[in-house]
Amino acid sequence: MTRRTEWPDDPGRPERPDRPDSGAPSLSRAEQGPPPGPEEQARAICLRLLTGTPRTRKQLADALRTRGIPDDAAQEVLSRFEDVGLIDDAAFAEAWVESRHHSRGLARRALARELRTKGVDSTLIDDAVGQLDADQEEQTARELVERKVRATRGLDREKRIRRLAGMLARKGYSEGLALRVVRRALEEEGEDTELLEYHLPEL
């Protein structure tokens, strides 16, 4: 007959503890030290937000305010981060213009609008979008239309014009530039562009 062993009632074996005991005494809340102050919290939040992607001072300030960090502590930490180069709105704006123009084909007007929403100073915005000269902007607009024009074949002239010009308008290109670029593209397609300006949407 097999003898059944029972835990923990078997008197010949030690009783198992409910949780493994590391042997280290547990620290009380007081012994663990005081909670971090607002500046320490602000530093930790900023470092976490800056990991992997740059941000503007305003974006970080908004994040600190949302998390309840007092303004004086937030401004102190943000200024310190600027001093050591962890926050650089000028570099942010330049990188934003470079990236968004090449990846999305955005014009200077649209890029400036995006940077304003991120709290970049107007002087820094002007400097950043100044990287793009008129010739480069027009060349990008032509490339955008060249890629899009093939998809409009078979549509009537007015619809083609509105679709192409509207695409450029959404990306921030001026009416004059859109008119010139769309006219050239449609002429190359063999379209009659005499009445193009009457079909161009408001930009």
Tab-separated table of C-alpha atoms in Angstrom:
chain	number	residue	atom	x	y	z
A	1	MET	CA	0.000	0.000	0.000
A	2	THR	CA	1.423	3.314	-1.018
A	3	ARG	CA	1.766	5.857	1.744
A	4	ARG	CA	0.459	9.303	0.787
A	5	THR	CA	2.581	12.314	1.663
A	6	GLU	CA	0.689	15.441	2.589
A	7	TRP	CA	2.021	19.061	2.611
A	8	PRO	CA	2.376	20.910	4.889
A	9	ASP	CA	0.765	18.634	7.594
A	10	ASP	CA	3.460	15.926	7.414
A	11	PRO	CA	5.246	16.307	10.755
A	12	GLY	CA	8.488	15.016	9.274
A	13	ARG	CA	8.954	17.893	6.850
A	14	PRO	CA	9.336	21.628	7.393
A	15	GLU	CA	6.383	23.787	6.532
A	16	ARG	CA	6.647	25.745	3.229
A	17	PRO	CA	6.470	29.504	3.566
A	18	ASP	CA	3.785	31.307	1.585
A	19	ARG	CA	6.388	33.500	-0.179
A	20	PRO	CA	10.108	33.008	-0.651
A	21	ASP	CA	11.988	35.042	1.889
A	22	SER	CA	15.118	36.713	0.565
A	23	GLY	CA	16.328	37.238	4.076
A	24	ALA	CA	16.623	41.015	3.538
A	25	PRO	CA	14.571	43.117	5.901
A	26	SER	CA	11.759	45.028	4.169
A	27	LEU	CA	12.089	48.797	4.126
A	28	SER	CA	9.331	50.969	5.423
A	29	ARG	CA	8.104	53.883	3.307
A	30	ALA	CA	10.097	56.280	5.493
A	31	GLU	CA	13.297	54.236	5.095
A	32	GLN	CA	12.917	54.270	1.273
A	33	GLY	CA	13.460	58.020	1.228
A	34	PRO	CA	11.226	60.950	0.324
A	35	PRO	CA	9.321	60.932	-2.998
A	36	PRO	CA	11.035	62.747	-5.887
A	37	GLY	CA	10.540	66.504	-6.033
A	38	PRO	CA	8.907	68.294	-8.987
A	39	GLU	CA	12.213	69.098	-10.701
A	40	GLU	CA	13.357	65.489	-10.488
A	41	GLN	CA	10.010	64.367	-11.866
A	42	ALA	CA	10.263	66.930	-14.656
A	43	ARG	CA	13.736	65.723	-15.610
A	44	ALA	CA	12.577	62.119	-15.747
A	45	ILE	CA	9.551	63.000	-17.883
A	46	CYS	CA	11.606	65.067	-20.324
A	47	LEU	CA	14.286	62.420	-20.705
A	48	ARG	CA	11.667	59.766	-21.361
A	49	LEU	CA	9.897	61.908	-23.987
A	50	LEU	CA	13.156	62.827	-25.703
A	51	THR	CA	14.189	59.196	-26.036
A	52	GLY	CA	13.872	58.270	-29.683
A	53	THR	CA	12.496	61.558	-30.991
A	54	PRO	CA	13.387	65.240	-30.604
A	55	ARG	CA	10.731	67.612	-29.278
A	56	THR	CA	10.320	71.342	-29.006
A	57	ARG	CA	10.396	73.219	-25.732
A	58	LYS	CA	6.666	73.912	-26.004
A	59	GLN	CA	5.846	70.245	-26.550
A	60	LEU	CA	7.758	69.322	-23.411
A	61	ALA	CA	6.265	72.205	-21.441
A	62	ASP	CA	2.761	71.074	-22.420
A	63	ALA	CA	3.581	67.513	-21.368
A	64	LEU	CA	4.878	68.651	-17.975
A	65	ARG	CA	1.827	70.816	-17.395
A	66	THR	CA	-0.462	67.897	-18.251
A	67	ARG	CA	1.356	65.776	-15.676
A	68	GLY	CA	0.886	68.402	-12.977
A	69	ILE	CA	4.454	69.699	-12.757
A	70	PRO	CA	4.500	73.271	-11.344
A	71	ASP	CA	5.461	75.907	-13.928
A	72	ASP	CA	8.503	77.174	-12.014
A	73	ALA	CA	10.002	73.691	-11.756
A	74	ALA	CA	9.171	72.950	-15.396
A	75	GLN	CA	10.790	76.145	-16.672
A	76	GLU	CA	13.897	75.539	-14.587
A	77	VAL	CA	14.370	72.056	-16.028
A	78	LEU	CA	13.551	73.107	-19.594
A	79	SER	CA	16.077	75.950	-19.460
A	80	ARG	CA	18.723	73.570	-18.141
A	81	PHE	CA	17.988	71.125	-20.960
A	82	GLU	CA	18.357	73.954	-23.479
A	83	ASP	CA	21.683	74.970	-21.985
A	84	VAL	CA	23.127	71.491	-22.495
A	85	GLY	CA	21.600	71.057	-25.963
A	86	LEU	CA	18.968	68.457	-25.158
A	87	ILE	CA	16.327	70.915	-26.371
A	88	ASP	CA	17.173	72.768	-29.594
A	89	ASP	CA	14.195	74.273	-31.404
A	90	ALA	CA	16.356	75.587	-34.260
A	91	ALA	CA	17.779	72.123	-34.986
A	92	PHE	CA	14.311	70.609	-34.602
A	93	ALA	CA	12.857	73.022	-37.176
A	94	GLU	CA	15.652	72.408	-39.681
A	95	ALA	CA	15.333	68.636	-39.381
A	96	TRP	CA	11.534	68.859	-39.644
A	97	VAL	CA	11.710	70.868	-42.874
A	98	GLU	CA	14.276	68.523	-44.394
A	99	SER	CA	12.309	65.405	-43.493
A	100	ARG	CA	8.784	66.555	-44.309
A	101	HIS	CA	9.709	68.202	-47.599
A	102	HIS	CA	11.465	65.116	-48.928
A	103	SER	CA	9.102	62.490	-47.521
A	104	ARG	CA	5.761	64.283	-48.012
A	105	GLY	CA	6.590	66.971	-50.563
A	106	LEU	CA	5.291	69.744	-48.306
A	107	ALA	CA	5.835	73.337	-49.387
A	108	ARG	CA	7.199	76.118	-47.218
A	109	ARG	CA	3.755	77.380	-46.254
A	110	ALA	CA	2.605	73.983	-44.969
A	111	LEU	CA	5.903	73.380	-43.175
A	112	ALA	CA	5.691	76.744	-41.429
A	113	ARG	CA	2.136	75.958	-40.333
A	114	GLU	CA	3.190	72.631	-38.830
A	115	LEU	CA	6.110	74.189	-36.974
A	116	ARG	CA	3.858	76.889	-35.515
A	117	THR	CA	1.591	74.210	-34.062
A	118	LYS	CA	4.645	72.764	-32.313
A	119	GLY	CA	5.464	76.080	-30.695
A	120	VAL	CA	8.580	76.972	-32.693
A	121	ASP	CA	9.448	80.684	-32.677
A	122	SER	CA	8.594	82.521	-35.908
A	123	THR	CA	12.205	83.606	-36.459
A	124	LEU	CA	13.394	80.005	-36.243
A	125	ILE	CA	10.617	78.946	-38.609
A	126	ASP	CA	11.678	81.547	-41.177
A	127	ASP	CA	15.270	80.350	-40.968
A	128	ALA	CA	14.278	76.697	-41.334
A	129	VAL	CA	11.909	77.056	-44.290
A	130	GLY	CA	14.489	79.331	-45.889
A	131	GLN	CA	16.445	76.143	-46.610
A	132	LEU	CA	14.011	75.613	-49.486
A	133	ASP	CA	14.425	78.049	-52.342
A	134	ALA	CA	11.771	78.710	-54.982
A	135	ASP	CA	13.450	76.482	-57.566
A	136	GLN	CA	13.595	73.498	-55.243
A	137	GLU	CA	9.979	73.985	-54.200
A	138	GLU	CA	8.827	74.121	-57.822
A	139	GLN	CA	10.833	71.031	-58.721
A	140	THR	CA	9.186	69.096	-55.898
A	141	ALA	CA	5.743	70.293	-57.024
A	142	ARG	CA	6.457	69.054	-60.549
A	143	GLU	CA	7.534	65.657	-59.271
A	144	LEU	CA	4.349	65.384	-57.216
A	145	VAL	CA	2.171	66.214	-60.223
A	146	GLU	CA	4.094	63.881	-62.519
A	147	ARG	CA	3.401	60.990	-60.149
A	148	LYS	CA	-0.256	61.917	-59.750
A	149	VAL	CA	-1.127	62.838	-63.332
A	150	ARG	CA	-1.013	59.231	-64.532
A	151	ALA	CA	-3.776	58.321	-62.108
A	152	THR	CA	-6.049	61.033	-63.565
A	153	ARG	CA	-5.955	59.812	-67.147
A	154	GLY	CA	-9.436	59.120	-68.443
A	155	LEU	CA	-11.049	61.818	-66.276
A	156	ASP	CA	-12.504	64.938	-67.857
A	157	ARG	CA	-10.266	67.990	-67.992
A	158	GLU	CA	-11.928	69.915	-65.172
A	159	LYS	CA	-11.768	66.981	-62.784
A	160	ARG	CA	-8.100	66.375	-63.616
A	161	ILE	CA	-7.274	70.018	-62.978
A	162	ARG	CA	-9.107	70.113	-59.669
A	163	ARG	CA	-7.557	66.891	-58.452
A	164	LEU	CA	-3.989	67.888	-59.320
A	165	ALA	CA	-4.255	71.484	-58.143
A	166	GLY	CA	-6.078	70.450	-54.979
A	167	MET	CA	-3.281	68.010	-54.135
A	168	LEU	CA	-0.716	70.814	-54.404
A	169	ALA	CA	-2.919	73.181	-52.393
A	170	ARG	CA	-3.165	70.699	-49.523
A	171	LYS	CA	0.609	70.493	-49.438
A	172	GLY	CA	0.931	74.253	-49.137
A	173	TYR	CA	1.826	75.319	-52.674
A	174	SER	CA	0.684	78.744	-53.818
A	175	GLU	CA	-2.000	79.233	-56.441
A	176	GLY	CA	0.430	80.702	-58.962
A	177	LEU	CA	2.882	77.839	-58.642
A	178	ALA	CA	0.122	75.216	-58.770
A	179	LEU	CA	-1.325	76.818	-61.919
A	180	ARG	CA	2.041	76.838	-63.647
A	181	VAL	CA	2.968	73.275	-62.721
A	182	VAL	CA	-0.433	71.758	-63.539
A	183	ARG	CA	-0.589	73.584	-66.871
A	184	ARG	CA	2.796	72.251	-67.879
A	185	ALA	CA	1.952	68.686	-66.865
A	186	LEU	CA	-1.345	68.682	-68.760
A	187	GLU	CA	0.215	70.237	-71.835
A	188	GLU	CA	2.678	67.356	-71.871
A	189	GLU	CA	-0.342	65.034	-71.689
A	190	GLY	CA	-1.809	66.759	-74.753
A	191	GLU	CA	-4.575	68.588	-72.861
A	192	ASP	CA	-5.896	71.987	-73.934
A	193	THR	CA	-5.006	74.226	-70.974
A	194	GLU	CA	-6.419	77.507	-72.291
A	195	LEU	CA	-9.136	77.634	-69.626
A	196	LEU	CA	-7.027	76.172	-66.827
A	197	GLU	CA	-7.295	79.183	-64.544
A	198	TYR	CA	-11.088	78.962	-64.528
A	199	HIS	CA	-10.982	75.425	-63.211
A	200	LEU	CA	-8.311	75.888	-60.584
A	201	PRO	CA	-9.815	75.544	-57.062
A	202	GLU	CA	-9.355	78.202	-54.436
A	203	LEU	CA	-5.950	77.653	-52.790
